[in-house]
Coordinates of N, CA and C in Angstrom, one line a residue:
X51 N -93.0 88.7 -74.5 CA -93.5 87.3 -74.6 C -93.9 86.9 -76.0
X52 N -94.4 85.7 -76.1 CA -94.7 85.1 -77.2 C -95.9 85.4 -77.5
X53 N -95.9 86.0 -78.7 CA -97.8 86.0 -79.0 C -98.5 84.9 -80.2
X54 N -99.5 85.1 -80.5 CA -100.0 84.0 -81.0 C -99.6 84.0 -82.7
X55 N -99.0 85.5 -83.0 CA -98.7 85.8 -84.5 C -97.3 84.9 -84.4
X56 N -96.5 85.2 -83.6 CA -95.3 84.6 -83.4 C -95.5 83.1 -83.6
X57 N -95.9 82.3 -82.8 CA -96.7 80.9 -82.9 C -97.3 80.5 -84.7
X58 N -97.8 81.3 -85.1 CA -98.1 81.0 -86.5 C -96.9 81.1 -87.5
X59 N -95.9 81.9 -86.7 CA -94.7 82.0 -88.3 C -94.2 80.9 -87.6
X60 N -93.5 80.4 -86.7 CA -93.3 79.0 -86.2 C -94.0 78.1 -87.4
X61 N -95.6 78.0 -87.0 CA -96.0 76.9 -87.6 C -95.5 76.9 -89.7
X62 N -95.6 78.0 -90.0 CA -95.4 78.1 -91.0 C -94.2 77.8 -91.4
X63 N -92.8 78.4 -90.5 CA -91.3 77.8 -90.8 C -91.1 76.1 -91.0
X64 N -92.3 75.9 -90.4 CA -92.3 74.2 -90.4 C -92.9 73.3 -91.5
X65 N -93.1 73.6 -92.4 CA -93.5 73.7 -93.3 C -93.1 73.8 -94.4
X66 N -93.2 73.3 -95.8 CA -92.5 73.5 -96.5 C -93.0 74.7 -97.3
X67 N -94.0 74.4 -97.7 CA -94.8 75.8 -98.7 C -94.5 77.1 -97.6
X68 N -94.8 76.9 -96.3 CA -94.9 77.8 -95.1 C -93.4 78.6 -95.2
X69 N -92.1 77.6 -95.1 CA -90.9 78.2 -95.1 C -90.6 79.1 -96.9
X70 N -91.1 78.2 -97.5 CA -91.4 78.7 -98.9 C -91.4 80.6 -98.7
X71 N -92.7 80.5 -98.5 CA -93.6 82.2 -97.9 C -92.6 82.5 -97.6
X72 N -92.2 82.7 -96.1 CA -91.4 83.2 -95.3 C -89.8 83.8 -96.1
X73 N -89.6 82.7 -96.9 CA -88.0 83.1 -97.6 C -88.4 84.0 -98.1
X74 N -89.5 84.2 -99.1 CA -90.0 85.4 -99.9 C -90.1 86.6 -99.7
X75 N -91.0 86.0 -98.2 CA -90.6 87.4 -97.6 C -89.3 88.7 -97.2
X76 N -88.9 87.5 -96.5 CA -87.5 87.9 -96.1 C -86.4 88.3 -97.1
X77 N -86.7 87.9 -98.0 CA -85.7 88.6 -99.4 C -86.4 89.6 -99.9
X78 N -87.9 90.4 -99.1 CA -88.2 91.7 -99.8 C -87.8 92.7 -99.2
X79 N -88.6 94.0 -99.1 CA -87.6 95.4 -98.6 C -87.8 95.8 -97.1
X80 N -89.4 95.1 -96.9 CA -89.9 95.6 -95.5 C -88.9 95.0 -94.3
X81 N -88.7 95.8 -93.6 CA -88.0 95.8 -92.3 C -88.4 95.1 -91.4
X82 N -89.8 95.9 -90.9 CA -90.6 95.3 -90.3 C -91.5 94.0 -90.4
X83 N -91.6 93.3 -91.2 CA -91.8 91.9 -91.5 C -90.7 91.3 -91.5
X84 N -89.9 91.4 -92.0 CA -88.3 90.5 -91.3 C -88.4 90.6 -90.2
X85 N -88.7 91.7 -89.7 CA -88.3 91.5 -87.9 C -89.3 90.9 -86.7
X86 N -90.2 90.7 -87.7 CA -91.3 90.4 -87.2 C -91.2 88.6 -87.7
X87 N -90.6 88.2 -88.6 CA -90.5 86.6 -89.0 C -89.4 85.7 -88.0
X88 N -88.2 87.3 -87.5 CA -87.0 86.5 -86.6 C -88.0 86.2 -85.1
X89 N -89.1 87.2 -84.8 CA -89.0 86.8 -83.5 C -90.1 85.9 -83.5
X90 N -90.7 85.1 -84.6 CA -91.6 84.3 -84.1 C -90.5 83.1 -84.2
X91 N -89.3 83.4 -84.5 CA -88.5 81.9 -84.5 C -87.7 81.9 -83.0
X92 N -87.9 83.1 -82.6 CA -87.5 83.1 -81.6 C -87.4 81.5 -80.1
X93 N -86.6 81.2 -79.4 CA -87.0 79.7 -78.7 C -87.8 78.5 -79.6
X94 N -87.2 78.8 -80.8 CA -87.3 77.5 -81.7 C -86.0 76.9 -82.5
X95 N -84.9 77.6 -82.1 CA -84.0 77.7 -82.5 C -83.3 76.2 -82.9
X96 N -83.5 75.3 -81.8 CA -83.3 74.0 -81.7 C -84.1 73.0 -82.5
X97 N -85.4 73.2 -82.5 CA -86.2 72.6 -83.4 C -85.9 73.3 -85.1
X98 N -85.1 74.0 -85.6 CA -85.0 74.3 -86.7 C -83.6 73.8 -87.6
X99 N -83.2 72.8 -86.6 CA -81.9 71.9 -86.8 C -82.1 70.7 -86.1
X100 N -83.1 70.4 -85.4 CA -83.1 69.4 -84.6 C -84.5 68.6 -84.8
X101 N -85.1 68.2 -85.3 CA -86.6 67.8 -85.5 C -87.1 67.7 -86.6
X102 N -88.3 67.2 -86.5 CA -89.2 66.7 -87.7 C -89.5 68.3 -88.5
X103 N -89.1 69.3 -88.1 CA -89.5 70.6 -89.3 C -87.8 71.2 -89.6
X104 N -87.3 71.0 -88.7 CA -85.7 71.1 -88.9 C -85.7 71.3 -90.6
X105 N -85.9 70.1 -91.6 CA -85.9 70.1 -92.9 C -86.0 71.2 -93.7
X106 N -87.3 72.1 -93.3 CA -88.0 73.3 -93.8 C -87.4 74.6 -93.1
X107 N -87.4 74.7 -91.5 CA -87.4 75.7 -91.0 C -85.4 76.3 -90.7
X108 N -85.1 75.5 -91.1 CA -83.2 75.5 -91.3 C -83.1 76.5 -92.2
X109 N -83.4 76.6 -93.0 CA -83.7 77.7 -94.5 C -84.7 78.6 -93.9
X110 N -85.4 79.3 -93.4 CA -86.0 80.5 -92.7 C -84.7 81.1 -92.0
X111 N -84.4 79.8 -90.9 CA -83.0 81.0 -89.9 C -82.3 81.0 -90.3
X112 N -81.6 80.2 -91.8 CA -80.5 80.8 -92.5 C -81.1 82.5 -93.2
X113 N -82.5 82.2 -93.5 CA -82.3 83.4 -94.5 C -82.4 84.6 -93.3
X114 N -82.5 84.6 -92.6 CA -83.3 85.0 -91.6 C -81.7 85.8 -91.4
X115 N -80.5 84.9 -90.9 CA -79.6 85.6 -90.5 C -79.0 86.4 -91.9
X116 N -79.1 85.9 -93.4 CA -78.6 86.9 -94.5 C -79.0 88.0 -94.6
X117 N -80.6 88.0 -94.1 CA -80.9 89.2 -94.5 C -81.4 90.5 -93.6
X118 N -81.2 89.8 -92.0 CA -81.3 90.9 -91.2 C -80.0 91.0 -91.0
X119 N -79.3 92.5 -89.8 CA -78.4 92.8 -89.6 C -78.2 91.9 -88.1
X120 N -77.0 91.5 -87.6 CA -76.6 90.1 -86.7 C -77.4 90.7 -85.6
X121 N -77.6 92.4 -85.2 CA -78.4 92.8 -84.0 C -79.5 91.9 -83.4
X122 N -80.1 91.8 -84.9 CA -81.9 91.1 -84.9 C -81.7 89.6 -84.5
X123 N -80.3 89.1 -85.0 CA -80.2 87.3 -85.2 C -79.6 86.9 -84.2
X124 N -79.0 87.5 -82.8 CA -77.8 87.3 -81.6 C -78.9 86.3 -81.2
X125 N -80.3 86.1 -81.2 CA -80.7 85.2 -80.4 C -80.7 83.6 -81.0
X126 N -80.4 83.6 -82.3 CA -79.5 82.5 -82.9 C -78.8 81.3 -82.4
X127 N -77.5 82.5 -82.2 CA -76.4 82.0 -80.9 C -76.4 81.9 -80.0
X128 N -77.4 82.3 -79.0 CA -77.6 82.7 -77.6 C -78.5 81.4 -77.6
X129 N -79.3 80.8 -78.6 CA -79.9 79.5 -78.0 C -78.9 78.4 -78.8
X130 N -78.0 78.6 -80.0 CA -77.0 77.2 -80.1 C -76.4 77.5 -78.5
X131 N -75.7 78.3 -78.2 CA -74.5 78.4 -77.4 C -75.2 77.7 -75.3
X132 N -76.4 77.2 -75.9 CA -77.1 76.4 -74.4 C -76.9 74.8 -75.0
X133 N -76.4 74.3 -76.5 CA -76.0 73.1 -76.8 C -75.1 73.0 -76.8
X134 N -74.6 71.4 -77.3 CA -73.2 71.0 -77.8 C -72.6 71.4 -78.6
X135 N -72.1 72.7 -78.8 CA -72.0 73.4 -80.1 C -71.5 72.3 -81.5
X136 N -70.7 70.9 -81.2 CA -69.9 70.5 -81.6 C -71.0 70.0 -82.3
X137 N -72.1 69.2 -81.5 CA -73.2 68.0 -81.9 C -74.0 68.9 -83.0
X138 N -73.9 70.2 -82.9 CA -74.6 71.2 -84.0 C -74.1 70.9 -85.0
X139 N -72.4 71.3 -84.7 CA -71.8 71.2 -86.3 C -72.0 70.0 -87.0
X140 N -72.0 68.5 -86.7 CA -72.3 68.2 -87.1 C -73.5 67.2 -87.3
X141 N -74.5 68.0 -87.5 CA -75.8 67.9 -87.9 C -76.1 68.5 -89.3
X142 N -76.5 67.6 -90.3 CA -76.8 68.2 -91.4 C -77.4 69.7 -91.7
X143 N -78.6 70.1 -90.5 CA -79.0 71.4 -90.6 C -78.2 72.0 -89.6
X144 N -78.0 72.1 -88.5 CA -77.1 72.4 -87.7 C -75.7 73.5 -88.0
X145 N -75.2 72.4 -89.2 CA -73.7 72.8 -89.8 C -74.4 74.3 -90.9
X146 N -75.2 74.0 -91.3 CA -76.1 75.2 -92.3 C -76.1 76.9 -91.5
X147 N -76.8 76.3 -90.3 CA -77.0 77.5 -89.5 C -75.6 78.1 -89.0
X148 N -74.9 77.4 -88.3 CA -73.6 77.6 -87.7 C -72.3 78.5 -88.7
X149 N -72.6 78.1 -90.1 CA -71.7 78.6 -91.0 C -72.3 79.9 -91.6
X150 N -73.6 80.3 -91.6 CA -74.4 81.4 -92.2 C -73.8 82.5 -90.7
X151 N -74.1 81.9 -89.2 CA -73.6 83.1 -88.4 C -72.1 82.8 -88.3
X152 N -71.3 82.6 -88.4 CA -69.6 82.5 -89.0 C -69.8 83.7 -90.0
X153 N -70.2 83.4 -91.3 CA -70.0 84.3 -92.2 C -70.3 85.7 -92.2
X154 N -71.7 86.0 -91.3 CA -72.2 87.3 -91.3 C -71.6 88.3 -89.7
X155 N -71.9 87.5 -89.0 CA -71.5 88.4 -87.9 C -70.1 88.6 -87.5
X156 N -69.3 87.9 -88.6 CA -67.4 88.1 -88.5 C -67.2 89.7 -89.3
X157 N -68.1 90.3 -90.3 CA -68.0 90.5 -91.3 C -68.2 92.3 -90.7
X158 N -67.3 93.2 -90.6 CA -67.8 94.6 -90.4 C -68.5 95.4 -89.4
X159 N -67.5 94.5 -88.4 CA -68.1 94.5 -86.9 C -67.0 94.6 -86.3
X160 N -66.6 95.7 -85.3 CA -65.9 95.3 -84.4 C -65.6 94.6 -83.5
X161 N -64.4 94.1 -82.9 CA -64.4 92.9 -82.1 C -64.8 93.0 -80.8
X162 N -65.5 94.4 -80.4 CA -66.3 94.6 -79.1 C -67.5 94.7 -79.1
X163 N -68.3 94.6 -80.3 CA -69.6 94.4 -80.4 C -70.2 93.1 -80.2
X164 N -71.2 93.2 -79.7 CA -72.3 92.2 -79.1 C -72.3 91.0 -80.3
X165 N -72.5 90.8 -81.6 CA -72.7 90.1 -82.5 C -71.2 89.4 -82.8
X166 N -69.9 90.3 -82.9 CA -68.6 89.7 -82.6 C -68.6 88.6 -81.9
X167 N -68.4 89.0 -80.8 CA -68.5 88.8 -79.3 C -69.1 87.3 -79.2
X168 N -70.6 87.2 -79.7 CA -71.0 85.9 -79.9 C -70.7 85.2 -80.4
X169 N -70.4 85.2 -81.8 CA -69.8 85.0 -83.0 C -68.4 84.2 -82.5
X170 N -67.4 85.2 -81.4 CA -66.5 84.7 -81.1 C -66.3 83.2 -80.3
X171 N -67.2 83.7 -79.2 CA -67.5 82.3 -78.7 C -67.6 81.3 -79.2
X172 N -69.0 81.3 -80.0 CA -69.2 79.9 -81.1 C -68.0 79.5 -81.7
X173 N -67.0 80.5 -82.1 CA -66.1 79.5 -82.8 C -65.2 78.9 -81.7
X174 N -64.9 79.6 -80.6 CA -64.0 79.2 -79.4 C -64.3 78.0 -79.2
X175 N -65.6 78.0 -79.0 CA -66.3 76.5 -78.3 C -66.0 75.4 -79.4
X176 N -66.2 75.6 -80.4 CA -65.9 74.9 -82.1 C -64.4 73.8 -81.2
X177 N -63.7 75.3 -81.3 CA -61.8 74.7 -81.4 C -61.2 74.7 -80.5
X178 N -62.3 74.5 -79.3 CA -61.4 74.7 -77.5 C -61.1 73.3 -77.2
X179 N -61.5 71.8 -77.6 CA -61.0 70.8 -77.6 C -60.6 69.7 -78.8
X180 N -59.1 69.8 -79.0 CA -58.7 69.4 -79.7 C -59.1 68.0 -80.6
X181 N -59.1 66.9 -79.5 CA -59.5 65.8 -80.0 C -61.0 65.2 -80.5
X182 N -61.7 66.6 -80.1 CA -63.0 66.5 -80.8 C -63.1 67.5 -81.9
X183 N -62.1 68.5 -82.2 CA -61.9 69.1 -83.5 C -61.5 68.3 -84.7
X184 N -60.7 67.8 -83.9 CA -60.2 66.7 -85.6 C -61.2 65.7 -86.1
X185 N -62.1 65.4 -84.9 CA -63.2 64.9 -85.1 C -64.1 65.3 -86.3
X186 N -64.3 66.6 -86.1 CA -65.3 68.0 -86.9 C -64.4 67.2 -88.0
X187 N -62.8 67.8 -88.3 CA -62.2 67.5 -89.6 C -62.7 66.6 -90.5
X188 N -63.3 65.2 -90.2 CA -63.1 64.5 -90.6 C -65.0 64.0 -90.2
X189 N -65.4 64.9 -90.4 CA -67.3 64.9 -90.2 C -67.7 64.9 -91.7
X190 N -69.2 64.5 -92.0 CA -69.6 65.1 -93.5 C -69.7 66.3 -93.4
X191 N -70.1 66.5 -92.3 CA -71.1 68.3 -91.8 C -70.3 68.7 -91.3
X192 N -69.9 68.7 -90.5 CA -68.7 69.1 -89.5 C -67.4 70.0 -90.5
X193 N -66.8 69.1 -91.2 CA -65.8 69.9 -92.3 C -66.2 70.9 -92.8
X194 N -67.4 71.4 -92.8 CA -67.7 72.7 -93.7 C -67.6 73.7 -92.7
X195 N -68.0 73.1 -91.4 CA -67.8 74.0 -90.5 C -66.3 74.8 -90.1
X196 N -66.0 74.0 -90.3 CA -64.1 74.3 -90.1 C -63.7 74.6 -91.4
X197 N -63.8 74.5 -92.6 CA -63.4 75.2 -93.9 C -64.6 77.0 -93.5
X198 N -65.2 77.0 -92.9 CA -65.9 78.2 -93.1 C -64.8 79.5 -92.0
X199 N -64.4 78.5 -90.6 CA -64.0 79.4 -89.6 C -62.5 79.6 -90.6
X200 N -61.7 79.0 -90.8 CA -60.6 78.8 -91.8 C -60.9 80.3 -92.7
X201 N -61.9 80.8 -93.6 CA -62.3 81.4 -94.5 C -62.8 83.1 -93.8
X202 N -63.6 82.5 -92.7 CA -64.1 84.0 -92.0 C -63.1 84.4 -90.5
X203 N -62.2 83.3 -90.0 CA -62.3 83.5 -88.7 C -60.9 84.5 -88.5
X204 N -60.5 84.3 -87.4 CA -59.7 85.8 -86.8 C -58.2 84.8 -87.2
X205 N -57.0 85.1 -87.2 CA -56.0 84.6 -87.5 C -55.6 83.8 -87.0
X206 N -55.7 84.2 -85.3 CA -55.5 83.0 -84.4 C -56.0 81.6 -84.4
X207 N -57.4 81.9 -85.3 CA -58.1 81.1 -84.7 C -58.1 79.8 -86.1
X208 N -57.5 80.5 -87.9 CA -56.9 79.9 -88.4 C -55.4 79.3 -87.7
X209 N -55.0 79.7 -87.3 CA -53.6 79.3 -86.6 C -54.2 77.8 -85.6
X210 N -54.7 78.1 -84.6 CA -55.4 77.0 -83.9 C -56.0 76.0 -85.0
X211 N -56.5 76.2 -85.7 CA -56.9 75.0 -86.6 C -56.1 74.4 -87.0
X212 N -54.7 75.3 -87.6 CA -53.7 74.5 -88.7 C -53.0 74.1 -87.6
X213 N -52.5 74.3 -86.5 CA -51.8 73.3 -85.5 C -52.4 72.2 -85.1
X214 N -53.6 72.0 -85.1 CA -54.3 71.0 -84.9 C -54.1 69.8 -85.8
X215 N -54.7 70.5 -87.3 CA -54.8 70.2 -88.2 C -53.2 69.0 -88.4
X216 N -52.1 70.0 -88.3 CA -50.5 69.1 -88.1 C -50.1 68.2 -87.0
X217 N -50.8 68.5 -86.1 CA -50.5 67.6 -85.3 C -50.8 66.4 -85.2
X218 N -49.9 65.7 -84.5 CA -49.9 63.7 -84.5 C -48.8 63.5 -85.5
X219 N -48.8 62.1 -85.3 CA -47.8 61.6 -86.7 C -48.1 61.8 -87.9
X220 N -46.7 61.4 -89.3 CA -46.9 61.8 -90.3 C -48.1 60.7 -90.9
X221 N -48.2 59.4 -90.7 CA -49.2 58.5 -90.5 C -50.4 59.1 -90.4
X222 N -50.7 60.0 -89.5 CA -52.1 60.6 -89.0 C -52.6 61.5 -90.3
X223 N -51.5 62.3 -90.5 CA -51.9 63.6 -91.6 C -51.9 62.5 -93.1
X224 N -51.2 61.4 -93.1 CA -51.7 60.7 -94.6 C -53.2 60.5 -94.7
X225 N -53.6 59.8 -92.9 CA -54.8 59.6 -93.1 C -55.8 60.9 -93.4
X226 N -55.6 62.0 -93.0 CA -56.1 63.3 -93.2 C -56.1 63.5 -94.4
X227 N -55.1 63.3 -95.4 CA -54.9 63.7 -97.0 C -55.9 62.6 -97.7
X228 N -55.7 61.8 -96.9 CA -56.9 60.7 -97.5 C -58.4 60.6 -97.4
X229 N -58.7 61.3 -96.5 CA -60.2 61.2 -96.2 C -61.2 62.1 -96.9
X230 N -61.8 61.9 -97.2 CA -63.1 62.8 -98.5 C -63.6 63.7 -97.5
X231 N -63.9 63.9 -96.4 CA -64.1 65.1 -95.8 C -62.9 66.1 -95.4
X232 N -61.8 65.3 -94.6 CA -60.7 66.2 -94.0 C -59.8 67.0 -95.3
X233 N -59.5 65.9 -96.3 CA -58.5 66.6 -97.4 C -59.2 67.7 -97.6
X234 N -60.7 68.1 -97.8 CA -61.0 69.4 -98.0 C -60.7 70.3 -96.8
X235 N -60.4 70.2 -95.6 CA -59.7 71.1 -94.5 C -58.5 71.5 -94.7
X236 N -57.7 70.5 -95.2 CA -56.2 70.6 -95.7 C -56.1 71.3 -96.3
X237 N -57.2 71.1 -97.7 CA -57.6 72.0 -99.1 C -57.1 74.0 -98.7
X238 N -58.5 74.0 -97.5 CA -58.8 75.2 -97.3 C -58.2 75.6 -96.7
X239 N -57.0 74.9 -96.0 CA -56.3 75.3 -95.0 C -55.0 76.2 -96.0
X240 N -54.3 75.3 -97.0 CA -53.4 76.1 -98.1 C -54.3 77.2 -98.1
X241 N -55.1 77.4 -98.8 CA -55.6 78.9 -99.3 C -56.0 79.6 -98.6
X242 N -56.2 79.6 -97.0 CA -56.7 80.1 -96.4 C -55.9 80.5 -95.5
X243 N -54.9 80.5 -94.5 CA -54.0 80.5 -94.0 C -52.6 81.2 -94.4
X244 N -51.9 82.0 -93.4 CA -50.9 82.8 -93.7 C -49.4 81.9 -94.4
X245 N -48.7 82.8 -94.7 CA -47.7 81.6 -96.0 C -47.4 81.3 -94.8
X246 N -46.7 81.6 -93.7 CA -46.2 80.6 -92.9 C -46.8 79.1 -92.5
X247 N -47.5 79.4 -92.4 CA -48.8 78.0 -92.1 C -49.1 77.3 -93.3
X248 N -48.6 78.1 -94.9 CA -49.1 77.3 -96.0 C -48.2 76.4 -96.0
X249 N -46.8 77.0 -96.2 CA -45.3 76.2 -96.0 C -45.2 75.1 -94.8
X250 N -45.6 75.2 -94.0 CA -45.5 74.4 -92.6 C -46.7 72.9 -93.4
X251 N -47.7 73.6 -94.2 CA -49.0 72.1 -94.9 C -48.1 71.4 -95.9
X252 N -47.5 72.5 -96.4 CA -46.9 71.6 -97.7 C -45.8 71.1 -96.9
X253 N -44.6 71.5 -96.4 CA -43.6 70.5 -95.8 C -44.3 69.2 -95.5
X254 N -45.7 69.4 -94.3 CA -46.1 68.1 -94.1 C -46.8 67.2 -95.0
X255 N -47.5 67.6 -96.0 CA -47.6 66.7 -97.3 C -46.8 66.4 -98.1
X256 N -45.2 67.3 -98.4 CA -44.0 66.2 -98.5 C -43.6 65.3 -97.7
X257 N -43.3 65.0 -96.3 CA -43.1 64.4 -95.4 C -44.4 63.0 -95.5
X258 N -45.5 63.1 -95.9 CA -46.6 62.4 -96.1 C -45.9 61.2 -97.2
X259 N -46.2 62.0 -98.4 CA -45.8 61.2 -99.7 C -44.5 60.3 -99.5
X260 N -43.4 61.1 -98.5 CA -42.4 59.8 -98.1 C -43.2 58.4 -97.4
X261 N -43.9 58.9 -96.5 CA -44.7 58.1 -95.5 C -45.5 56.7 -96.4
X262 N -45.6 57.2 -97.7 CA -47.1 56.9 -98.4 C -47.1 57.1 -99.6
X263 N -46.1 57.0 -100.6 CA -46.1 57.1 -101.7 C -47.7 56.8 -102.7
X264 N -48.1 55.9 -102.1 CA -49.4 55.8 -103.0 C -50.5 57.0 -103.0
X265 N -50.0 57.5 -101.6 CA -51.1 58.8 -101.6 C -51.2 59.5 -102.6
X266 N -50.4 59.6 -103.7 CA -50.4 60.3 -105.0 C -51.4 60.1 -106.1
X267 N -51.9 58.8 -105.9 CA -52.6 58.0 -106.5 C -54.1 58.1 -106.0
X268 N -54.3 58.6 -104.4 CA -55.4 58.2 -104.2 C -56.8 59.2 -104.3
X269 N -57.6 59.4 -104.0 CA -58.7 59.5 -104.9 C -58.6 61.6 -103.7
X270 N -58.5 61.3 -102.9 CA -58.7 62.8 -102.0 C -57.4 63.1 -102.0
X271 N -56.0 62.2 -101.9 CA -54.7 62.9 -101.5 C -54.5 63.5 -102.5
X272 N -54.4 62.9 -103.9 CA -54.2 63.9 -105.2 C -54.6 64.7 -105.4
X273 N -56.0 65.2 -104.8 CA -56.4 66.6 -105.1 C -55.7 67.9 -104.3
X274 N -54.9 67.3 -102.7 CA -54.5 68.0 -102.2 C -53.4 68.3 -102.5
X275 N -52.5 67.4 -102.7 CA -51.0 67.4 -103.6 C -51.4 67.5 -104.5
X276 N -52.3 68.2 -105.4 CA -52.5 69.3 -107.2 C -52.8 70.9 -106.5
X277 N -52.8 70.8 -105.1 CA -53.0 72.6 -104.5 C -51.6 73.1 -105.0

C-alpha cells in the first residue's frame, strides 16, 4: 500500500522546485531512492499528464523511466494502458511520457519479457485504428509519437505505419506533404523505414508533385522533397 513517504514524493512531483529535487535525485547513483521516488508516483500516473501538476510531475516519470530499468517503470503502462492511449498521445505531457517508454523498454529486451510485452501493446493500441492514426499524423503531439514508434518500433509495426501513412488518394498524401506536423512523419518515415517502403514514399511524392506542382514551393512539402 501507500504510505505517507510515498504521498510526500507525489506532493513534491507536483511541484516545481519539488520535481526540481526529485530529477536530482534520480540522476544520482542510489538505487534505492530511485526506487523509492517510482513508487511514490505510483497511481498518479494520470495526474502527471493530466492536471494542474501534470506541468512539473511529467519530467519526474520521464526521468523516472531514463533512469530506472523498465522492471521498476511497467507500472507506467499498466496505468496509461486503463486510458485512451490515443487521447495520451496527444496531450502535450502525455506524448512526453509515451515516447520516453517507446524508447527505453524496446531497447535490449526480449520480445517475451514483461517490459516488451507492454511496451508492445502501447504501440498496438497507438496503430490498431487507422483513421484515428492519421489523426496522431497530423497532431502537434501526437506526430512525435509516431516519428518515435517509426524510430524504436518492430518492423512490422514501421510497415503498418507507412501503409497507413500511403494510403487514400494522391490528393490526401499532398495534403500530408503539406502539413507542419505530418510532413515530419513522412520525413521519418524515408529514414526510418526499410528501402522498400522508402521507394514506395518517394514514388508517392513523385505521383504528389504531378498532383500539385506547387507543393515544391510550399513551406513543409519542400523539406520533404529535399529528403
Amino acid at each position: 500500500g501507500a504510505s505517507a513517504d510515498d504521498a510526500s514524493i507525489w506532493e513534491q512531483a507536483s511541484t516545481k522546485l519539488g520535481a526540481a529535487v526529485l530529477q536530482e535525485q534520480l540522476s544520482g547513483g542510489d538505487m534505492k531512492v530511485k526506487r523509492r521516488i517510482a513508487q511514490g508516483l505510483k497511481r498518479h500516473v494520470r495526474q502527471a499528464w493530466d492536471g494542474e501538476a501534470a506541468m512539473h510531475a511529467n519530467f519526474v516519470v520521464q526521468k523516472c523511466i531514463h533512469e530506472l530499468p523498465p522492471s521498476d517503470t511497467t507500472f507506467v503502462i499498466e496505468e496509461l494502458l486503463q486510458e485512451d492511449v490515443l487521447a495520451v498521445a496527444c496531450n502535450k505531457y502525455g506524448c512526453r511520457i509515451i515516447q520516453r517508454l517507446i524508447e527505453h523498454f524496446t531497447q535490449g529486451h526480449s520480445s517475451n519479457e514483461r517490459p516488451s510485452r507492454l511496451a508492445n501493446t502501447l504501440v498496438e493500441r497507438i496503430l490498431k485504428d487507422e483513421a484515428r492514426l492519421v489523426d496522431l499524423m497530423f497532431d502537434r503531439f501526437g506526430n512525435f509519437v509516431v516519428q518515435c514508434i517509426l524510430e524504436h518500433g518492430s518492423q512490422d509495426q514501421k510497415f503498418a505505419i507507412a501503409n497507413v501513412l500511403l494510403s487514400g488518394s494522391d490528393e490526401d498524401f499532398v495534403k500530408r506533404m503539406r502539413h507542419i506536423s505530418c510532413s515530419n512523419v513522412v520525413q521519418c518515415a524515408m529514414k526510418s523505414c526499410t528501402k522498400d517502403e522508402q521507394a514506395r514514399i518517394v514514388n508517392r511524392c513523385d505521383a504528389a508533385v504531378l498532383v500539385d506542382a506547387s507543393i515544391k514551393k510550399s513551406n513543409y512539402g519542400s523539406f520533404v522533397l529535399s529528403e
